[in-house]
């Protein structure tokens, strides 16, 4: 099948304005959108820039907006776009480095602000810190996050409040708040208890809809809000 692509092109160092470029690609219905981008870059236009690494939904590097929906290019099958022009754009709300490559530093800084590492009490044990399987279940969903930023690019609140910490940062807060081995429960809750923290979420659920790892992002944020309220009383 022949696929028609319209791809966002912009090199801020050279171009005054972004533009869209058309490409045609011969594809197998079982190909993914990422395979088509690779064909364009390898066979037609080596100047097209995008990130990819694993090609299998593991590394989180190829988050982009495809026909208006944020997702991983390596997880979108060509057959699902049959008969349509495929519009490929960078993740919204992120500064563009070039074409589909966005600057991730601000996003990652907000994850780091959650002190996204285990802070256990007491001395280091000789071996690993044990965790009951039932306790582990509490973080089973959120532990799947691959930092693709699709949730953040899809969140309407990010469009009106650039200071919002964003859904991914709250997923990482959740991941350690409910880790039975961590000792910073109250401090971590305080860290997201402000207007641009958990309280900015307006329950649009777009983050949940696009998350390639099926993390119930909005539900997690609502659980955090309830936990904050409980900790205040
Ligand atoms: Fe990506 Fe989902 Fe993690 Fe958001 S919560 S960064 S969409 S894996
Ligand atoms: Fe790694 Fe898509 S290339 S998640």
Short mmCIF file of C-alpha atoms and ligand atoms in Angstrom, two decimals:
data_model
loop_
_atom_site.label_atom_id
_atom_site.label_comp_id
_atom_site.label_asym_id
_atom_site.label_seq_id
_atom_site.Cartn_x
_atom_site.Cartn_y
_atom_site.Cartn_z
CA UNK A 1 0.00 0.00 0.00
CA UNK A 2 1.10 3.56 -0.63
CA UNK A 3 0.98 5.87 2.37
CA UNK A 4 0.83 9.65 2.18
CA UNK A 5 2.64 11.54 4.95
CA UNK A 6 2.66 15.21 5.89
CA UNK A 7 5.51 15.81 8.32
CA UNK A 8 6.34 18.85 10.47
CA UNK A 9 9.72 20.28 9.53
CA UNK A 10 11.55 22.96 11.49
CA UNK A 11 15.16 23.71 12.22
CA UNK A 12 15.10 26.73 14.57
CA UNK A 13 18.74 27.46 13.71
CA UNK A 14 17.97 27.93 10.02
CA UNK A 15 14.21 28.30 9.41
CA UNK A 16 12.19 31.43 10.13
CA UNK A 17 8.98 29.37 10.38
CA UNK A 18 7.96 25.72 10.65
CA UNK A 19 6.57 24.09 7.50
CA UNK A 20 5.01 20.75 6.50
CA UNK A 21 6.57 18.44 3.92
CA UNK A 22 4.77 15.73 1.94
CA UNK A 23 6.20 12.25 1.40
CA UNK A 24 4.88 9.05 -0.20
CA UNK A 25 5.99 5.68 1.19
CA UNK A 26 5.35 2.11 -0.02
CA UNK A 27 4.47 0.20 3.13
CA UNK A 28 3.31 -3.20 4.26
CA UNK A 29 0.08 -3.05 6.37
CA UNK A 30 2.06 -4.68 9.19
CA UNK A 31 4.65 -1.88 9.17
CA UNK A 32 4.57 0.67 11.93
CA UNK A 33 4.65 4.45 11.43
CA UNK A 34 8.24 4.31 12.67
CA UNK A 35 9.14 1.96 9.78
CA UNK A 36 7.75 4.56 7.35
CA UNK A 37 9.76 7.36 8.98
CA UNK A 38 12.85 5.18 8.67
CA UNK A 39 12.10 4.55 4.98
CA UNK A 40 11.73 8.29 4.41
CA UNK A 41 15.00 9.07 6.16
CA UNK A 42 16.99 6.18 4.69
CA UNK A 43 15.63 6.27 1.15
CA UNK A 44 14.29 9.76 0.44
CA UNK A 45 15.38 12.51 2.81
CA UNK A 46 18.29 12.11 5.21
CA UNK A 47 17.61 15.54 6.74
CA UNK A 48 14.43 14.39 8.54
CA UNK A 49 15.09 14.23 12.30
CA UNK A 50 13.29 12.14 14.92
CA UNK A 51 14.31 10.04 17.90
CA UNK A 52 14.08 6.25 18.03
CA UNK A 53 16.04 3.47 19.63
CA UNK A 54 14.44 0.15 20.61
CA UNK A 55 11.69 0.08 17.97
CA UNK A 56 9.49 -1.94 20.34
CA UNK A 57 7.80 0.34 22.89
CA UNK A 58 10.53 0.03 25.50
CA UNK A 59 12.79 3.08 25.36
CA UNK A 60 10.09 5.78 25.09
CA UNK A 61 12.11 7.90 22.67
CA UNK A 62 9.73 8.14 19.69
CA UNK A 63 6.80 9.97 21.28
CA UNK A 64 5.17 12.26 18.71
CA UNK A 65 1.73 13.41 17.58
CA UNK A 66 0.20 11.32 14.80
CA UNK A 67 -3.05 12.55 13.26
CA UNK A 68 -3.59 14.66 16.36
CA UNK A 69 -2.98 11.90 18.92
CA UNK A 70 0.22 11.56 20.96
CA UNK A 71 1.79 8.12 20.87
CA UNK A 72 4.86 6.05 20.07
CA UNK A 73 5.56 5.81 16.34
CA UNK A 74 6.81 2.24 16.88
CA UNK A 75 3.41 1.18 18.24
CA UNK A 76 1.17 2.63 15.53
CA UNK A 77 0.36 0.20 12.73
CA UNK A 78 0.20 1.54 9.18
CA UNK A 79 -2.98 -0.48 8.48
CA UNK A 80 -4.85 1.63 11.04
CA UNK A 81 -4.22 4.70 8.86
CA UNK A 82 -5.21 3.14 5.53
CA UNK A 83 -6.79 5.68 3.18
CA UNK A 84 -5.77 8.62 5.36
CA UNK A 85 -3.04 11.19 5.03
CA UNK A 86 -0.81 10.75 8.09
CA UNK A 87 0.07 14.02 9.79
CA UNK A 88 3.17 13.65 11.97
CA UNK A 89 4.13 16.40 14.40
CA UNK A 90 6.36 16.80 17.46
CA UNK A 91 4.87 16.45 20.96
CA UNK A 92 2.92 19.62 21.76
CA UNK A 93 4.10 22.01 24.51
CA UNK A 94 7.76 20.99 24.11
CA UNK A 95 10.36 23.26 22.46
CA UNK A 96 11.37 21.85 19.07
CA UNK A 97 15.05 21.00 18.66
CA UNK A 98 14.58 19.90 15.04
CA UNK A 99 11.59 18.44 13.15
CA UNK A 100 10.10 15.75 15.45
CA UNK A 101 12.86 15.99 18.08
CA UNK A 102 11.82 17.96 21.16
CA UNK A 103 13.76 19.31 24.14
CA UNK A 104 13.11 16.92 27.05
CA UNK A 105 15.21 18.61 29.73
CA UNK A 106 12.34 20.59 31.37
CA UNK A 107 10.20 17.43 31.42
CA UNK A 108 12.98 15.34 32.97
CA UNK A 109 13.77 18.07 35.51
CA UNK A 110 10.19 17.84 36.79
CA UNK A 111 10.62 14.09 37.21
CA UNK A 112 13.90 14.68 39.09
CA UNK A 113 12.13 17.22 41.34
CA UNK A 114 10.07 14.29 42.61
CA UNK A 115 13.35 12.79 43.90
CA UNK A 116 12.55 9.76 41.78
CA UNK A 117 14.71 7.31 43.67
CA UNK A 118 14.19 5.16 46.74
CA UNK A 119 14.84 6.93 50.07
CA UNK A 120 14.63 4.13 52.61
CA UNK A 121 15.09 4.60 56.37
CA UNK A 122 17.86 2.93 58.35
CA UNK A 123 21.19 1.48 57.38
CA UNK A 124 21.78 -0.15 54.04
CA UNK A 125 20.98 -3.87 54.24
CA UNK A 126 23.66 -6.33 53.21
CA UNK A 127 21.56 -7.50 50.25
CA UNK A 128 18.47 -6.08 48.56
CA UNK A 129 15.55 -4.50 50.42
CA UNK A 130 12.70 -7.00 50.44
CA UNK A 131 9.18 -6.06 49.48
CA UNK A 132 6.03 -8.07 50.05
CA UNK A 133 4.38 -8.98 46.69
CA UNK A 134 1.15 -7.33 47.95
CA UNK A 135 3.03 -4.07 48.56
CA UNK A 136 4.70 -4.33 45.19
CA UNK A 137 1.26 -4.61 43.57
CA UNK A 138 0.50 -1.04 44.69
CA UNK A 139 3.08 0.32 42.25
CA UNK A 140 2.76 -2.35 39.53
CA UNK A 141 1.00 0.04 37.13
CA UNK A 142 3.17 3.12 37.53
CA UNK A 143 6.45 1.22 37.47
CA UNK A 144 5.82 0.66 33.75
CA UNK A 145 6.44 4.35 32.89
CA UNK A 146 9.04 4.71 30.13
CA UNK A 147 9.20 8.54 30.23
CA UNK A 148 7.89 8.90 26.69
CA UNK A 149 6.11 12.19 27.60
CA UNK A 150 3.03 11.32 25.50
CA UNK A 151 0.82 12.03 28.54
CA UNK A 152 2.34 15.46 29.00
CA UNK A 153 2.05 16.32 25.31
CA UNK A 154 -1.61 15.24 25.35
CA UNK A 155 -2.62 17.12 28.52
CA UNK A 156 -4.80 20.20 27.79
CA UNK A 157 -3.72 21.77 31.11
CA UNK A 158 -0.12 21.95 29.86
CA UNK A 159 -1.40 24.24 27.07
CA UNK A 160 -2.71 26.84 29.49
CA UNK A 161 -0.30 26.42 32.42
CA UNK A 162 3.32 25.74 31.47
CA UNK A 163 4.20 25.61 35.18
CA UNK A 164 2.08 22.49 35.79
CA UNK A 165 4.43 19.69 36.86
CA UNK A 166 2.52 17.46 34.46
CA UNK A 167 1.07 13.94 34.58
CA UNK A 168 4.36 12.06 34.20
CA UNK A 169 5.96 13.81 37.19
CA UNK A 170 2.89 12.90 39.26
CA UNK A 171 3.17 9.27 38.13
CA UNK A 172 6.75 9.27 39.43
CA UNK A 173 5.66 10.91 42.69
CA UNK A 174 3.04 8.15 43.05
CA UNK A 175 5.62 5.48 42.31
CA UNK A 176 7.64 6.36 45.43
CA UNK A 177 4.82 7.60 47.70
CA UNK A 178 3.32 4.11 47.57
CA UNK A 179 6.61 2.19 47.67
CA UNK A 180 6.52 0.35 50.99
CA UNK A 181 10.32 0.62 51.31
CA UNK A 182 10.42 4.42 51.06
CA UNK A 183 10.52 6.65 54.15
CA UNK A 184 9.50 10.01 52.64
CA UNK A 185 5.73 9.57 52.36
CA UNK A 186 4.74 12.94 53.90
CA UNK A 187 7.57 14.92 52.29
CA UNK A 188 6.74 13.51 48.88
CA UNK A 189 3.07 14.39 49.32
CA UNK A 190 4.00 17.96 50.32
CA UNK A 191 6.15 18.21 47.20
CA UNK A 192 3.07 17.89 44.96
CA UNK A 193 0.62 19.78 47.21
CA UNK A 194 0.55 23.15 45.45
CA UNK A 195 -1.51 24.77 42.72
CA UNK A 196 0.86 23.78 39.88
CA UNK A 197 1.27 20.30 41.38
CA UNK A 198 -1.45 17.64 41.68
CA UNK A 199 -4.15 20.33 42.01
CA UNK A 200 -3.66 21.51 38.42
CA UNK A 201 -5.10 18.29 37.01
CA UNK A 202 -8.62 18.92 35.68
CA UNK A 203 -9.50 15.30 34.91
CA UNK A 204 -9.43 15.53 31.12
CA UNK A 205 -8.19 11.88 31.02
CA UNK A 206 -6.22 12.52 27.79
CA UNK A 207 -3.04 11.35 29.54
CA UNK A 208 -4.70 8.04 30.41
CA UNK A 209 -6.02 7.60 26.88
CA UNK A 210 -2.63 8.02 25.20
CA UNK A 211 -0.29 6.30 27.68
CA UNK A 212 1.35 3.47 25.69
CA UNK A 213 1.94 1.53 28.89
CA UNK A 214 -1.74 1.66 29.92
CA UNK A 215 -0.96 3.44 33.17
CA UNK A 216 -4.17 4.81 34.75
CA UNK A 217 -2.54 8.25 35.03
CA UNK A 218 -5.62 10.32 35.93
CA UNK A 219 -6.77 7.77 38.51
CA UNK A 220 -3.31 7.91 40.11
CA UNK A 221 -3.45 11.72 40.28
CA UNK A 222 -6.90 11.58 41.89
CA UNK A 223 -5.60 9.06 44.43
CA UNK A 224 -2.75 11.45 45.23
CA UNK A 225 -5.21 14.33 45.73
CA UNK A 226 -7.24 12.23 48.18
CA UNK A 227 -4.04 11.19 49.99
CA UNK A 228 -2.99 14.84 50.34
CA UNK A 229 -6.38 15.74 51.82
CA UNK A 230 -6.17 12.80 54.23
CA UNK A 231 -2.67 13.83 55.33
CA UNK A 232 -3.91 17.34 56.15
CA UNK A 233 -6.68 16.18 58.50
FE1 LIG B 1 4.68 7.82 28.81
FE2 LIG B 1 2.64 6.77 30.23
FE3 LIG B 1 4.95 7.42 31.47
FE4 LIG B 1 3.32 9.35 30.58
S1 LIG B 1 2.84 7.87 32.22
S2 LIG B 1 5.54 9.28 30.34
S3 LIG B 1 2.50 8.40 28.71
S4 LIG B 1 4.66 5.83 29.88
FE1 LIG B 2 11.69 2.80 21.70
FE2 LIG B 2 9.48 3.43 20.27
S1 LIG B 2 11.57 3.34 19.58
S2 LIG B 2 9.66 3.09 22.40
#
